[in-house]
């Protein structure tokens, strides 16, 4: 199904691992990060992922036909630590734009911090993790609902997720989708490294929250107000009745 030769030849990755089954591509990539003999960027793909992890304590459920992969990158030389927090928003932007190219006309948008959605239903989740120092490596885990159905999904997932093929009503070649995402990602990570990525503007164009009334749960705090988009650091900017708040972490829901 996956074509490692093509994936390597047509993208920026140096090595490709295709696994019939993995518990979690991020877990595997985090383990591999210790091995300095391995070439990077390294693409780790699982045809089936049995214990996918999401942000926080969330799990990532996927079925056959979904795309689940992680990228192991060396960032020490080209991405200073102060720009690491922006990586996860940059990845979200890249996936969103890649999926828009694959499904023109489909209303694909971003929900902070990095969910890609179609009409409020999640099509992609992203989990960026930093292996313990002093490695200077980064793991970017991406799950995209491409050709999978949610018929066998737990009920709580069925109503909140959707796949590209369900909306487009046609199947996609997983190699094509993966390559499209990898190319966009390479471009955006390069722009980020060169400080040429205008995250606020690019996000404003794609974010489904911009101009909407939102509530952000940050630990015990609840911040309510009109979403102004994100700033250059990747913080969500919310105009509240007490002034402008910058949210660097939290769970956001759109209220109106
Ligand atoms: C989220 O939305 O909470 C993030 C979901 C991230 C899922 C992907 S699937 C590939 C990679 N491996 C994992 O275990 N998680 C990420």
Short mmCIF file of C-alpha atoms and ligand atoms in Angstrom, two decimals, residues 23-27 49 51-55 58-60 67-70 114-115 122 124-127 141-143, ligand 1:
data_model
loop_
_atom_site.label_atom_id
_atom_site.label_comp_id
_atom_site.label_asym_id
_atom_site.label_seq_id
_atom_site.Cartn_x
_atom_site.Cartn_y
_atom_site.Cartn_z
CA UNK A 23 0.92 0.88 19.12
CA UNK A 24 1.78 4.53 18.47
CA UNK A 25 4.03 6.04 15.82
CA UNK A 26 4.90 8.82 18.29
CA UNK A 27 5.95 6.31 20.96
CA UNK A 49 -2.09 2.04 14.95
CA UNK A 51 -2.87 2.77 20.84
CA UNK A 52 -2.60 6.18 19.23
CA UNK A 53 -2.12 9.06 21.62
CA UNK A 54 -3.67 12.50 21.45
CA UNK A 55 -2.92 15.72 23.30
CA UNK A 58 -6.61 11.87 24.97
CA UNK A 59 -6.41 8.80 22.80
CA UNK A 60 -6.43 8.82 19.01
CA UNK A 67 -3.09 7.95 7.77
CA UNK A 68 -1.05 7.72 10.97
CA UNK A 69 2.57 8.78 10.93
CA UNK A 70 5.32 10.57 12.81
CA UNK A 114 -3.87 22.61 15.63
CA UNK A 115 -7.01 20.63 14.84
CA UNK A 122 -12.13 16.69 13.18
CA UNK A 124 -6.74 15.60 11.58
CA UNK A 125 -5.01 15.63 14.96
CA UNK A 126 -1.41 16.64 15.60
CA UNK A 127 0.83 15.76 18.52
CA UNK A 141 2.81 12.98 14.99
CA UNK A 142 -0.04 13.40 12.54
CA UNK A 143 -3.26 11.43 12.21
C1 LIG B 1 -4.95 15.20 19.09
O1 LIG B 1 -5.76 15.70 18.32
O2 LIG B 1 -5.19 15.12 20.31
C2 LIG B 1 -3.65 14.70 18.57
C3 LIG B 1 -3.80 13.38 17.85
C4 LIG B 1 -2.50 12.91 17.24
C5 LIG B 1 -2.64 11.55 16.60
C6 LIG B 1 -1.40 11.13 15.86
S1 LIG B 1 -1.67 9.65 14.94
C7 LIG B 1 0.04 9.52 14.64
C8 LIG B 1 0.76 9.94 15.90
N1 LIG B 1 0.93 8.82 16.81
C9 LIG B 1 0.23 8.96 17.93
O3 LIG B 1 0.18 8.15 18.86
N2 LIG B 1 -0.43 10.14 17.90
C10 LIG B 1 -0.16 10.88 16.69
#
